[in-house]
Amino acid sequence: QTRVHGRDRVRFVQSLVVGDIAELRPGQGTLTLLTNEKGGIIDDLIVTNTLEDYLYIVSNAGCADKDLAIMKGRAAELQAAGCDIHLEVLDNALLALQGPSTAQVLQAGLSDDLAKLSFMNSITTTVFGVPGCRVTRCGYTGEDGVEISVPAGRAVELAKQLLDIPEVWPAGLAARDSLRLEAGLCLYGNDIDETTTPVEAGLLWTLGKRRRVAMDFPGATIIMAQVKEKPKRKRVGLTSVGPPIRPHTAILGPEGTPVGTVTSGCPSPSLGKNIAMGYVETAHSRAGTTLAVEVRKKQHPALVTKMPFVPTQYYMAK
């Protein structure tokens, strides 16, 4: 978790990512992509334009070191050119409270009205007596929920308070993984990485309209060429029966020849069938296309399916 201070903070972040950070309203955040000069995805980030006059960036934990190195390098370049930028790395923990009862559970420990907090917006507040927490209405499950940035020294205390509430259960990354896959959300290192572009990954919506015209983000030439000419492969959803589809499973075309590879897959607890996502040649990417997957040297039918597999439940304030 990083705070970006200074009058040139928006210019700084926009020099690294594809999103239109300048358009964010106070308190609003967005998922965006940190890209390289080849159009590959270095990481997916959440960037928030806070009410406190700084930008707040959340990186994936596994990418934190490389992200910070890139940010420090770019900050030094812009500072040398006279720009006003200051990076502050936070020593905070991040707790995700997710699911249909989130608002009911959390409201009991807040003075702020959660009904006014829409998806991808955040506030700084006191949570169950712990001051200085940032509550962001987001999370990687497809459900209504929040991520709570809490000072590290009080993270265990807050987690225990939440777990003392009967509706709250501890959940690990396996639960998060099945939920995010049902919601059609990419996992960095599985479904997106430095070899995939936003266009191939079906993440074109992250490119700000003004940014597309200006072409002022890393890898813009390659990414915008793919927008016009269509990429050679696309990320798709798959459903199947039989044994579960796991990452690295081969996806086969009608003639039994390989046309792609699975990047994420598991049995869906909500649907009672196998779901997966992966990359296939664009000619085979249309929803409703019948393909096959090879599991334990046997072929099993698979259907290209629109995502999300399970409708998302993000909360929008009225």
PDB file of C-alpha atoms in Angstrom:
ATOM      1  CA  GLN A   1       0.000   0.000   0.000  1.00  0.00           C
ATOM      2  CA  THR A   2       1.459   3.321  -1.133  1.00  0.00           C
ATOM      3  CA  ARG A   3       0.396   6.932  -0.842  1.00  0.00           C
ATOM      4  CA  VAL A   4       1.408   9.384  -3.574  1.00  0.00           C
ATOM      5  CA  HIS A   5       1.605  13.018  -2.435  1.00  0.00           C
ATOM      6  CA  GLY A   6       2.362  16.212  -4.338  1.00  0.00           C
ATOM      7  CA  ARG A   7       0.744  18.419  -6.961  1.00  0.00           C
ATOM      8  CA  ASP A   8       2.022  16.206  -9.815  1.00  0.00           C
ATOM      9  CA  ARG A   9       0.748  12.926  -8.318  1.00  0.00           C
ATOM     10  CA  VAL A  10      -1.849  12.340 -11.049  1.00  0.00           C
ATOM     11  CA  ARG A  11       0.681  12.949 -13.821  1.00  0.00           C
ATOM     12  CA  PHE A  12       3.065  10.539 -12.082  1.00  0.00           C
ATOM     13  CA  VAL A  13       0.567   7.675 -11.764  1.00  0.00           C
ATOM     14  CA  GLN A  14      -0.784   8.197 -15.279  1.00  0.00           C
ATOM     15  CA  SER A  15       2.753   7.816 -16.629  1.00  0.00           C
ATOM     16  CA  LEU A  16       2.702   4.233 -15.300  1.00  0.00           C
ATOM     17  CA  VAL A  17      -0.859   2.944 -15.796  1.00  0.00           C
ATOM     18  CA  VAL A  18      -3.553   2.786 -18.518  1.00  0.00           C
ATOM     19  CA  GLY A  19      -6.426   4.300 -16.490  1.00  0.00           C
ATOM     20  CA  ASP A  20      -7.713   7.872 -16.463  1.00  0.00           C
ATOM     21  CA  ILE A  21      -6.771   8.771 -12.878  1.00  0.00           C
ATOM     22  CA  ALA A  22      -7.543  12.468 -13.474  1.00  0.00           C
ATOM     23  CA  GLU A  23     -11.246  11.597 -13.908  1.00  0.00           C
ATOM     24  CA  LEU A  24     -11.625   9.954 -10.490  1.00  0.00           C
ATOM     25  CA  ARG A  25     -13.902  11.854  -8.121  1.00  0.00           C
ATOM     26  CA  PRO A  26     -12.684  12.490  -4.543  1.00  0.00           C
ATOM     27  CA  GLY A  27     -13.023   9.197  -2.657  1.00  0.00           C
ATOM     28  CA  GLN A  28     -13.347   7.126  -5.860  1.00  0.00           C
ATOM     29  CA  GLY A  29     -10.977   4.356  -6.923  1.00  0.00           C
ATOM     30  CA  THR A  30     -10.489   2.174  -9.983  1.00  0.00           C
ATOM     31  CA  LEU A  31      -8.818  -1.041 -11.018  1.00  0.00           C
ATOM     32  CA  THR A  32      -6.018  -0.221 -13.430  1.00  0.00           C
ATOM     33  CA  LEU A  33      -3.033  -1.901 -15.048  1.00  0.00           C
ATOM     34  CA  LEU A  34       0.663  -1.155 -14.689  1.00  0.00           C
ATOM     35  CA  THR A  35       2.081  -1.922 -18.149  1.00  0.00           C
ATOM     36  CA  ASN A  36       5.497  -2.267 -19.757  1.00  0.00           C
ATOM     37  CA  GLU A  37       6.709  -0.919 -23.108  1.00  0.00           C
ATOM     38  CA  LYS A  38       5.655  -4.166 -24.838  1.00  0.00           C
ATOM     39  CA  GLY A  39       2.071  -3.773 -23.608  1.00  0.00           C
ATOM     40  CA  GLY A  40       2.459  -6.546 -21.018  1.00  0.00           C
ATOM     41  CA  ILE A  41       0.816  -6.313 -17.601  1.00  0.00           C
ATOM     42  CA  ILE A  42       3.333  -5.814 -14.786  1.00  0.00           C
ATOM     43  CA  ASP A  43       0.556  -5.788 -12.166  1.00  0.00           C
ATOM     44  CA  ASP A  44      -3.076  -4.868 -11.622  1.00  0.00           C
ATOM     45  CA  LEU A  45      -3.520  -2.065  -9.081  1.00  0.00           C
ATOM     46  CA  ILE A  46      -6.314  -0.272  -7.305  1.00  0.00           C
ATOM     47  CA  VAL A  47      -5.755   3.490  -7.387  1.00  0.00           C
ATOM     48  CA  THR A  48      -7.968   5.750  -5.250  1.00  0.00           C
ATOM     49  CA  ASN A  49      -8.235   9.530  -5.369  1.00  0.00           C
ATOM     50  CA  THR A  50      -8.679  10.013  -1.628  1.00  0.00           C
ATOM     51  CA  LEU A  51     -10.520  12.788   0.164  1.00  0.00           C
ATOM     52  CA  GLU A  52      -7.212  13.656   1.860  1.00  0.00           C
ATOM     53  CA  ASP A  53      -5.350  15.005  -1.202  1.00  0.00           C
ATOM     54  CA  TYR A  54      -3.190  12.004  -2.007  1.00  0.00           C
ATOM     55  CA  LEU A  55      -3.525   8.964  -4.274  1.00  0.00           C
ATOM     56  CA  TYR A  56      -3.691   5.577  -2.566  1.00  0.00           C
ATOM     57  CA  ILE A  57      -2.328   2.570  -4.456  1.00  0.00           C
ATOM     58  CA  VAL A  58      -2.798  -1.097  -3.537  1.00  0.00           C
ATOM     59  CA  SER A  59      -0.465  -3.559  -5.288  1.00  0.00           C
ATOM     60  CA  ASN A  60      -0.579  -7.340  -5.263  1.00  0.00           C
ATOM     61  CA  ALA A  61       1.621  -8.574  -2.395  1.00  0.00           C
ATOM     62  CA  GLY A  62       3.632 -10.809  -4.735  1.00  0.00           C
ATOM     63  CA  CYS A  63       4.394  -7.837  -7.004  1.00  0.00           C
ATOM     64  CA  ALA A  64       5.026  -5.247  -4.283  1.00  0.00           C
ATOM     65  CA  ASP A  65       8.821  -5.139  -4.608  1.00  0.00           C
ATOM     66  CA  LYS A  66       8.927  -4.782  -8.399  1.00  0.00           C
ATOM     67  CA  ASP A  67       6.040  -2.281  -8.376  1.00  0.00           C
ATOM     68  CA  LEU A  68       7.766  -0.124  -5.778  1.00  0.00           C
ATOM     69  CA  ALA A  69      11.047  -0.204  -7.690  1.00  0.00           C
ATOM     70  CA  ILE A  70       9.243   0.993 -10.835  1.00  0.00           C
ATOM     71  CA  MET A  71       7.404   3.729  -8.919  1.00  0.00           C
ATOM     72  CA  LYS A  72      10.587   4.941  -7.206  1.00  0.00           C
ATOM     73  CA  GLY A  73      12.434   5.014 -10.540  1.00  0.00           C
ATOM     74  CA  ARG A  74       9.728   7.032 -12.285  1.00  0.00           C
ATOM     75  CA  ALA A  75       9.346   9.363  -9.303  1.00  0.00           C
ATOM     76  CA  ALA A  76      13.092  10.102  -9.399  1.00  0.00           C
ATOM     77  CA  GLU A  77      12.887  10.871 -13.144  1.00  0.00           C
ATOM     78  CA  LEU A  78      10.000  13.303 -12.703  1.00  0.00           C
ATOM     79  CA  GLN A  79      11.493  14.876  -9.574  1.00  0.00           C
ATOM     80  CA  ALA A  80      14.678  15.547 -11.560  1.00  0.00           C
ATOM     81  CA  ALA A  81      12.477  17.368 -14.100  1.00  0.00           C
ATOM     82  CA  GLY A  82      11.055  19.570 -11.340  1.00  0.00           C
ATOM     83  CA  CYS A  83       7.853  17.658 -10.547  1.00  0.00           C
ATOM     84  CA  ASP A  84       6.350  17.611  -7.029  1.00  0.00           C
ATOM     85  CA  ILE A  85       5.933  13.945  -6.025  1.00  0.00           C
ATOM     86  CA  HIS A  86       6.485  12.093  -2.763  1.00  0.00           C
ATOM     87  CA  LEU A  87       5.942   8.363  -2.159  1.00  0.00           C
ATOM     88  CA  GLU A  88       4.925   7.047   1.264  1.00  0.00           C
ATOM     89  CA  VAL A  89       4.940   3.258   1.739  1.00  0.00           C
ATOM     90  CA  LEU A  90       2.451   2.224   4.429  1.00  0.00           C
ATOM     91  CA  ASP A  91       3.079  -0.341   7.147  1.00  0.00           C
ATOM     92  CA  ASN A  92      -0.579  -1.376   7.105  1.00  0.00           C
ATOM     93  CA  ALA A  93      -2.325  -4.717   6.989  1.00  0.00           C
ATOM     94  CA  LEU A  94      -5.265  -5.316   4.649  1.00  0.00           C
ATOM     95  CA  LEU A  95      -8.304  -7.264   5.862  1.00  0.00           C
ATOM     96  CA  ALA A  96     -11.019  -8.276   3.390  1.00  0.00           C
ATOM     97  CA  LEU A  97     -14.542  -8.631   4.774  1.00  0.00           C
ATOM     98  CA  GLN A  98     -16.717 -10.054   2.007  1.00  0.00           C
ATOM     99  CA  GLY A  99     -20.244 -11.381   1.487  1.00  0.00           C
ATOM    100  CA  PRO A 100     -23.941 -10.463   1.731  1.00  0.00           C
ATOM    101  CA  SER A 101     -23.779  -9.656   5.470  1.00  0.00           C
ATOM    102  CA  THR A 102     -20.800  -7.292   5.175  1.00  0.00           C
ATOM    103  CA  ALA A 103     -22.721  -4.018   5.541  1.00  0.00           C
ATOM    104  CA  GLN A 104     -24.810  -5.275   8.461  1.00  0.00           C
ATOM    105  CA  VAL A 105     -21.743  -6.572  10.311  1.00  0.00           C
ATOM    106  CA  LEU A 106     -19.504  -3.567   9.675  1.00  0.00           C
ATOM    107  CA  GLN A 107     -22.110  -0.875  10.283  1.00  0.00           C
ATOM    108  CA  ALA A 108     -22.233  -1.847  13.974  1.00  0.00           C
ATOM    109  CA  GLY A 109     -18.596  -0.741  14.301  1.00  0.00           C
ATOM    110  CA  LEU A 110     -18.765   2.473  12.230  1.00  0.00           C
ATOM    111  CA  SER A 111     -20.141   5.958  12.790  1.00  0.00           C
ATOM    112  CA  ASP A 112     -20.183   6.537   9.000  1.00  0.00           C
ATOM    113  CA  ASP A 113     -23.226   5.419   6.978  1.00  0.00           C
ATOM    114  CA  LEU A 114     -22.216   2.494   4.758  1.00  0.00           C
ATOM    115  CA  ALA A 115     -25.390   2.935   2.687  1.00  0.00           C
ATOM    116  CA  LYS A 116     -23.735   6.049   1.211  1.00  0.00           C
ATOM    117  CA  LEU A 117     -20.517   4.216   0.252  1.00  0.00           C
ATOM    118  CA  SER A 118     -20.687   2.838  -3.307  1.00  0.00           C
ATOM    119  CA  PHE A 119     -18.549   0.140  -4.885  1.00  0.00           C
ATOM    120  CA  MET A 120     -14.935   1.316  -5.465  1.00  0.00           C
ATOM    121  CA  ASN A 121     -15.256   4.273  -3.073  1.00  0.00           C
ATOM    122  CA  SER A 122     -13.417   4.666   0.217  1.00  0.00           C
ATOM    123  CA  ILE A 123     -13.318   6.627   3.473  1.00  0.00           C
ATOM    124  CA  THR A 124     -10.910   6.940   6.387  1.00  0.00           C
ATOM    125  CA  THR A 125     -12.674   6.109   9.634  1.00  0.00           C
ATOM    126  CA  THR A 126     -12.575   4.303  12.986  1.00  0.00           C
ATOM    127  CA  VAL A 127     -13.536   0.614  12.753  1.00  0.00           C
ATOM    128  CA  PHE A 128     -14.650  -1.088  15.981  1.00  0.00           C
ATOM    129  CA  GLY A 129     -12.559   1.353  18.010  1.00  0.00           C
ATOM    130  CA  VAL A 130      -9.446   1.192  15.791  1.00  0.00           C
ATOM    131  CA  PRO A 131      -8.768   4.686  14.357  1.00  0.00           C
ATOM    132  CA  GLY A 132      -7.032   5.527  11.091  1.00  0.00           C
ATOM    133  CA  CYS A 133      -8.524   2.714   9.017  1.00  0.00           C
ATOM    134  CA  ARG A 134      -9.298   3.108   5.313  1.00  0.00           C
ATOM    135  CA  VAL A 135     -12.490   1.274   4.341  1.00  0.00           C
ATOM    136  CA  THR A 136     -12.828   0.685   0.589  1.00  0.00           C
ATOM    137  CA  ARG A 137     -15.988  -0.926  -0.777  1.00  0.00           C
ATOM    138  CA  CYS A 138     -14.286  -3.467  -3.005  1.00  0.00           C
ATOM    139  CA  GLY A 139     -12.728  -6.915  -2.864  1.00  0.00           C
ATOM    140  CA  TYR A 140     -11.842  -9.714  -5.201  1.00  0.00           C
ATOM    141  CA  THR A 141     -14.838 -12.009  -4.708  1.00  0.00           C
ATOM    142  CA  GLY A 142     -17.616 -10.565  -6.871  1.00  0.00           C
ATOM    143  CA  GLU A 143     -19.670 -10.050  -3.683  1.00  0.00           C
ATOM    144  CA  ASP A 144     -20.472  -6.898  -1.761  1.00  0.00           C
ATOM    145  CA  GLY A 145     -17.620  -6.342   0.654  1.00  0.00           C
ATOM    146  CA  VAL A 146     -14.860  -4.095   1.901  1.00  0.00           C
ATOM    147  CA  GLU A 147     -11.111  -4.062   2.202  1.00  0.00           C
ATOM    148  CA  ILE A 148      -9.937  -2.477   5.462  1.00  0.00           C
ATOM    149  CA  SER A 149      -6.460  -0.969   5.573  1.00  0.00           C
ATOM    150  CA  VAL A 150      -5.520  -1.064   9.262  1.00  0.00           C
ATOM    151  CA  PRO A 151      -2.338  -0.004  11.086  1.00  0.00           C
ATOM    152  CA  ALA A 152      -0.259  -3.181  11.363  1.00  0.00           C
ATOM    153  CA  GLY A 153       0.006  -3.016  15.146  1.00  0.00           C
ATOM    154  CA  ARG A 154      -3.763  -3.291  15.555  1.00  0.00           C
ATOM    155  CA  ALA A 155      -4.583  -5.680  12.701  1.00  0.00           C
ATOM    156  CA  VAL A 156      -4.820  -8.795  14.904  1.00  0.00           C
ATOM    157  CA  GLU A 157      -7.029  -6.933  17.380  1.00  0.00           C
ATOM    158  CA  LEU A 158      -9.441  -5.861  14.621  1.00  0.00           C
ATOM    159  CA  ALA A 159      -9.447  -9.321  13.016  1.00  0.00           C
ATOM    160  CA  LYS A 160     -10.337 -10.912  16.365  1.00  0.00           C
ATOM    161  CA  GLN A 161     -13.140  -8.408  16.933  1.00  0.00           C
ATOM    162  CA  LEU A 162     -14.599  -9.229  13.512  1.00  0.00           C
ATOM    163  CA  LEU A 163     -14.257 -12.986  14.057  1.00  0.00           C
ATOM    164  CA  ASP A 164     -16.135 -12.702  17.361  1.00  0.00           C
ATOM    165  CA  ILE A 165     -19.228 -11.744  15.329  1.00  0.00           C
ATOM    166  CA  PRO A 166     -21.306 -14.916  14.625  1.00  0.00           C
ATOM    167  CA  GLU A 167     -21.815 -14.099  10.910  1.00  0.00           C
ATOM    168  CA  VAL A 168     -18.067 -13.759  10.270  1.00  0.00           C
ATOM    169  CA  TRP A 169     -15.918 -16.755   9.381  1.00  0.00           C
ATOM    170  CA  PRO A 170     -12.221 -16.912   8.517  1.00  0.00           C
ATOM    171  CA  ALA A 171     -11.571 -17.701   4.856  1.00  0.00           C
ATOM    172  CA  GLY A 172      -8.320 -18.392   3.050  1.00  0.00           C
ATOM    173  CA  LEU A 173      -7.085 -17.882  -0.472  1.00  0.00           C
ATOM    174  CA  ALA A 174      -8.774 -21.058  -1.781  1.00  0.00           C
ATOM    175  CA  ALA A 175     -12.207 -19.582  -1.001  1.00  0.00           C
ATOM    176  CA  ARG A 176     -11.179 -16.251  -2.506  1.00  0.00           C
ATOM    177  CA  ASP A 177      -9.906 -18.071  -5.600  1.00  0.00           C
ATOM    178  CA  SER A 178     -13.147 -19.942  -6.321  1.00  0.00           C
ATOM    179  CA  LEU A 179     -15.195 -16.776  -5.745  1.00  0.00           C
ATOM    180  CA  ARG A 180     -13.058 -14.557  -7.986  1.00  0.00           C
ATOM    181  CA  LEU A 181     -13.150 -17.214 -10.725  1.00  0.00           C
ATOM    182  CA  GLU A 182     -16.953 -17.422 -10.495  1.00  0.00           C
ATOM    183  CA  ALA A 183     -16.930 -13.621 -10.878  1.00  0.00           C
ATOM    184  CA  GLY A 184     -14.657 -13.864 -13.942  1.00  0.00           C
ATOM    185  CA  LEU A 185     -11.854 -11.887 -12.283  1.00  0.00           C
ATOM    186  CA  CYS A 186      -8.214 -12.364 -13.299  1.00  0.00           C
ATOM    187  CA  LEU A 187      -5.544 -13.462 -10.827  1.00  0.00           C
ATOM    188  CA  TYR A 188      -2.153 -11.903 -11.428  1.00  0.00           C
ATOM    189  CA  GLY A 189       0.472 -14.539 -12.203  1.00  0.00           C
ATOM    190  CA  ASN A 190      -2.199 -16.978 -13.452  1.00  0.00           C
ATOM    191  CA  ASP A 191      -4.443 -15.164 -15.929  1.00  0.00           C
ATOM    192  CA  ILE A 192      -2.447 -11.987 -16.536  1.00  0.00           C
ATOM    193  CA  ASP A 193       1.286 -11.308 -16.483  1.00  0.00           C
ATOM    194  CA  GLU A 194       3.991  -9.517 -18.438  1.00  0.00           C
ATOM    195  CA  THR A 195       3.325 -11.731 -21.488  1.00  0.00           C
ATOM    196  CA  THR A 196      -0.364 -10.760 -21.740  1.00  0.00           C
ATOM    197  CA  THR A 197      -1.819  -7.443 -22.880  1.00  0.00           C
ATOM    198  CA  PRO A 198      -5.009  -5.726 -21.682  1.00  0.00           C
ATOM    199  CA  VAL A 199      -6.638  -6.466 -25.058  1.00  0.00           C
ATOM    200  CA  GLU A 200      -5.849 -10.198 -24.962  1.00  0.00           C
ATOM    201  CA  ALA A 201      -7.033 -10.361 -21.349  1.00  0.00           C
ATOM    202  CA  GLY A 202     -10.405  -8.749 -22.097  1.00  0.00           C
ATOM    203  CA  LEU A 203      -9.504  -5.777 -19.892  1.00  0.00           C
ATOM    204  CA  LEU A 204      -9.971  -3.096 -22.539  1.00  0.00           C
ATOM    205  CA  TRP A 205     -12.433  -1.328 -20.214  1.00  0.00           C
ATOM    206  CA  THR A 206      -9.483  -0.313 -17.989  1.00  0.00           C
ATOM    207  CA  LEU A 207      -8.119   1.966 -20.759  1.00  0.00           C
ATOM    208  CA  GLY A 208      -9.362   5.502 -20.201  1.00  0.00           C
ATOM    209  CA  LYS A 209     -10.921   7.071 -23.310  1.00  0.00           C
ATOM    210  CA  ARG A 210      -8.674  10.116 -23.161  1.00  0.00           C
ATOM    211  CA  ARG A 211      -5.653   7.868 -22.614  1.00  0.00           C
ATOM    212  CA  ARG A 212      -6.464   5.909 -25.790  1.00  0.00           C
ATOM    213  CA  VAL A 213      -6.431   9.125 -27.812  1.00  0.00           C
ATOM    214  CA  ALA A 214      -3.306  10.535 -26.155  1.00  0.00           C
ATOM    215  CA  MET A 215      -1.503   7.153 -26.264  1.00  0.00           C
ATOM    216  CA  ASP A 216       0.615   8.346 -23.332  1.00  0.00           C
ATOM    217  CA  PHE A 217       0.887   5.136 -21.293  1.00  0.00           C
ATOM    218  CA  PRO A 218       3.578   2.415 -21.448  1.00  0.00           C
ATOM    219  CA  GLY A 219       3.015   0.025 -24.363  1.00  0.00           C
ATOM    220  CA  ALA A 220       0.358   2.232 -25.956  1.00  0.00           C
ATOM    221  CA  THR A 221       1.508   1.629 -29.547  1.00  0.00           C
ATOM    222  CA  ILE A 222       1.259  -2.160 -29.221  1.00  0.00           C
ATOM    223  CA  ILE A 223      -1.960  -2.118 -27.176  1.00  0.00           C
ATOM    224  CA  MET A 224      -3.816   0.281 -29.506  1.00  0.00           C
ATOM    225  CA  ALA A 225      -2.656  -1.678 -32.569  1.00  0.00           C
ATOM    226  CA  GLN A 226      -4.294  -4.767 -31.025  1.00  0.00           C
ATOM    227  CA  VAL A 227      -7.486  -2.797 -30.436  1.00  0.00           C
ATOM    228  CA  LYS A 228      -7.671  -2.020 -34.175  1.00  0.00           C
ATOM    229  CA  GLU A 229      -6.411  -5.302 -35.613  1.00  0.00           C
ATOM    230  CA  LYS A 230      -7.777  -7.791 -33.012  1.00  0.00           C
ATOM    231  CA  PRO A 231      -5.312  -9.875 -30.970  1.00  0.00           C
ATOM    232  CA  LYS A 232      -4.328 -13.413 -31.982  1.00  0.00           C
ATOM    233  CA  ARG A 233      -5.693 -14.830 -28.734  1.00  0.00           C
ATOM    234  CA  LYS A 234      -8.312 -13.904 -26.152  1.00  0.00           C
ATOM    235  CA  ARG A 235      -9.157 -14.776 -22.556  1.00  0.00           C
ATOM    236  CA  VAL A 236     -12.401 -16.778 -22.366  1.00  0.00           C
ATOM    237  CA  GLY A 237     -14.520 -18.551 -19.787  1.00  0.00           C
ATOM    238  CA  LEU A 238     -15.115 -22.304 -20.023  1.00  0.00           C
ATOM    239  CA  THR A 239     -17.580 -24.701 -18.414  1.00  0.00           C
ATOM    240  CA  SER A 240     -17.258 -28.472 -18.502  1.00  0.00           C
ATOM    241  CA  VAL A 241     -18.392 -31.766 -17.013  1.00  0.00           C
ATOM    242  CA  GLY A 242     -16.153 -34.587 -15.853  1.00  0.00           C
ATOM    243  CA  PRO A 243     -12.903 -34.036 -13.935  1.00  0.00           C
ATOM    244  CA  PRO A 244     -12.094 -30.453 -12.891  1.00  0.00           C
ATOM    245  CA  ILE A 245     -10.059 -28.296 -15.276  1.00  0.00           C
ATOM    246  CA  ARG A 246      -6.809 -27.100 -13.731  1.00  0.00           C
ATOM    247  CA  PRO A 247      -4.239 -24.497 -14.840  1.00  0.00           C
ATOM    248  CA  HIS A 248      -1.974 -25.527 -17.755  1.00  0.00           C
ATOM    249  CA  THR A 249      -4.639 -27.901 -19.138  1.00  0.00           C
ATOM    250  CA  ALA A 250      -4.612 -27.947 -22.942  1.00  0.00           C
ATOM    251  CA  ILE A 251      -7.674 -26.528 -24.740  1.00  0.00           C
ATOM    252  CA  LEU A 252      -8.404 -28.373 -27.987  1.00  0.00           C
ATOM    253  CA  GLY A 253     -10.265 -27.325 -31.123  1.00  0.00           C
ATOM    254  CA  PRO A 254     -12.804 -29.386 -33.110  1.00  0.00           C
ATOM    255  CA  GLU A 255     -10.038 -31.416 -34.795  1.00  0.00           C
ATOM    256  CA  GLY A 256      -8.351 -32.192 -31.486  1.00  0.00           C
ATOM    257  CA  THR A 257      -5.481 -29.775 -32.115  1.00  0.00           C
ATOM    258  CA  PRO A 258      -4.376 -27.382 -29.324  1.00  0.00           C
ATOM    259  CA  VAL A 259      -5.937 -23.922 -29.584  1.00  0.00           C
ATOM    260  CA  GLY A 260      -5.151 -22.619 -26.103  1.00  0.00           C
ATOM    261  CA  THR A 261      -4.331 -23.199 -22.448  1.00  0.00           C
ATOM    262  CA  VAL A 262      -6.274 -22.991 -19.196  1.00  0.00           C
ATOM    263  CA  THR A 263      -4.934 -20.408 -16.724  1.00  0.00           C
ATOM    264  CA  SER A 264      -7.413 -20.904 -13.837  1.00  0.00           C
ATOM    265  CA  GLY A 265      -9.927 -23.621 -13.095  1.00  0.00           C
ATOM    266  CA  CYS A 266     -11.850 -25.309 -10.285  1.00  0.00           C
ATOM    267  CA  PRO A 267     -15.213 -26.887  -9.460  1.00  0.00           C
ATOM    268  CA  SER A 268     -17.684 -24.050  -8.848  1.00  0.00           C
ATOM    269  CA  PRO A 269     -19.271 -24.392  -5.378  1.00  0.00           C
ATOM    270  CA  SER A 270     -22.107 -22.056  -6.431  1.00  0.00           C
ATOM    271  CA  LEU A 271     -22.931 -23.733  -9.754  1.00  0.00           C
ATOM    272  CA  GLY A 272     -22.049 -27.373  -9.098  1.00  0.00           C
ATOM    273  CA  LYS A 273     -20.021 -27.694 -12.299  1.00  0.00           C
ATOM    274  CA  ASN A 274     -16.479 -27.069 -13.484  1.00  0.00           C
ATOM    275  CA  ILE A 275     -15.481 -23.564 -14.498  1.00  0.00           C
ATOM    276  CA  ALA A 276     -12.236 -22.224 -15.913  1.00  0.00           C
ATOM    277  CA  MET A 277     -10.694 -19.390 -17.841  1.00  0.00           C
ATOM    278  CA  GLY A 278      -7.863 -19.449 -20.295  1.00  0.00           C
ATOM    279  CA  TYR A 279      -6.545 -18.107 -23.581  1.00  0.00           C
ATOM    280  CA  VAL A 280      -7.638 -19.454 -26.959  1.00  0.00           C
ATOM    281  CA  GLU A 281      -7.026 -18.438 -30.561  1.00  0.00           C
ATOM    282  CA  THR A 282      -9.430 -15.601 -31.379  1.00  0.00           C
ATOM    283  CA  ALA A 283     -11.248 -17.705 -33.996  1.00  0.00           C
ATOM    284  CA  HIS A 284     -12.441 -20.017 -31.183  1.00  0.00           C
ATOM    285  CA  SER A 285     -13.317 -17.319 -28.629  1.00  0.00           C
ATOM    286  CA  ARG A 286     -17.004 -16.701 -29.327  1.00  0.00           C
ATOM    287  CA  ALA A 287     -19.389 -17.630 -26.491  1.00  0.00           C
ATOM    288  CA  GLY A 288     -21.186 -20.888 -27.296  1.00  0.00           C
ATOM    289  CA  THR A 289     -18.204 -22.414 -29.139  1.00  0.00           C
ATOM    290  CA  THR A 290     -17.739 -26.094 -28.311  1.00  0.00           C
ATOM    291  CA  LEU A 291     -14.145 -27.053 -27.569  1.00  0.00           C
ATOM    292  CA  ALA A 292     -12.488 -29.788 -25.512  1.00  0.00           C
ATOM    293  CA  VAL A 293     -10.025 -29.983 -22.655  1.00  0.00           C
ATOM    294  CA  GLU A 294      -7.459 -32.701 -22.135  1.00  0.00           C
ATOM    295  CA  VAL A 295      -7.439 -34.016 -18.552  1.00  0.00           C
ATOM    296  CA  ARG A 296      -5.298 -37.074 -17.696  1.00  0.00           C
ATOM    297  CA  LYS A 297      -4.790 -37.762 -21.414  1.00  0.00           C
ATOM    298  CA  LYS A 298      -8.564 -37.925 -22.034  1.00  0.00           C
ATOM    299  CA  GLN A 299     -10.658 -35.361 -23.893  1.00  0.00           C
ATOM    300  CA  HIS A 300     -13.747 -33.835 -22.265  1.00  0.00           C
ATOM    301  CA  PRO A 301     -16.224 -31.390 -23.852  1.00  0.00           C
ATOM    302  CA  ALA A 302     -15.913 -27.732 -22.819  1.00  0.00           C
ATOM    303  CA  LEU A 303     -18.106 -24.782 -23.744  1.00  0.00           C
ATOM    304  CA  VAL A 304     -16.893 -21.199 -24.186  1.00  0.00           C
ATOM    305  CA  THR A 305     -19.067 -19.310 -21.696  1.00  0.00           C
ATOM    306  CA  LYS A 306     -19.624 -15.627 -20.979  1.00  0.00           C
ATOM    307  CA  MET A 307     -18.248 -14.347 -17.695  1.00  0.00           C
ATOM    308  CA  PRO A 308     -19.036 -13.729 -14.908  1.00  0.00           C
ATOM    309  CA  PHE A 309     -20.210 -17.295 -14.363  1.00  0.00           C
ATOM    310  CA  VAL A 310     -22.121 -16.112 -11.260  1.00  0.00           C
ATOM    311  CA  PRO A 311     -23.713 -12.611 -11.298  1.00  0.00           C
ATOM    312  CA  THR A 312     -21.732 -10.083  -9.259  1.00  0.00           C
ATOM    313  CA  GLN A 313     -23.269  -8.339  -6.255  1.00  0.00           C
ATOM    314  CA  TYR A 314     -21.374  -5.035  -6.122  1.00  0.00           C
ATOM    315  CA  TYR A 315     -23.183  -2.335  -4.127  1.00  0.00           C
ATOM    316  CA  MET A 316     -24.140   0.967  -5.729  1.00  0.00           C
ATOM    317  CA  ALA A 317     -25.534   3.649  -3.396  1.00  0.00           C
ATOM    318  CA  LYS A 318     -28.923   5.025  -4.394  1.00  0.00           C
TER     319      LYS A 318
END
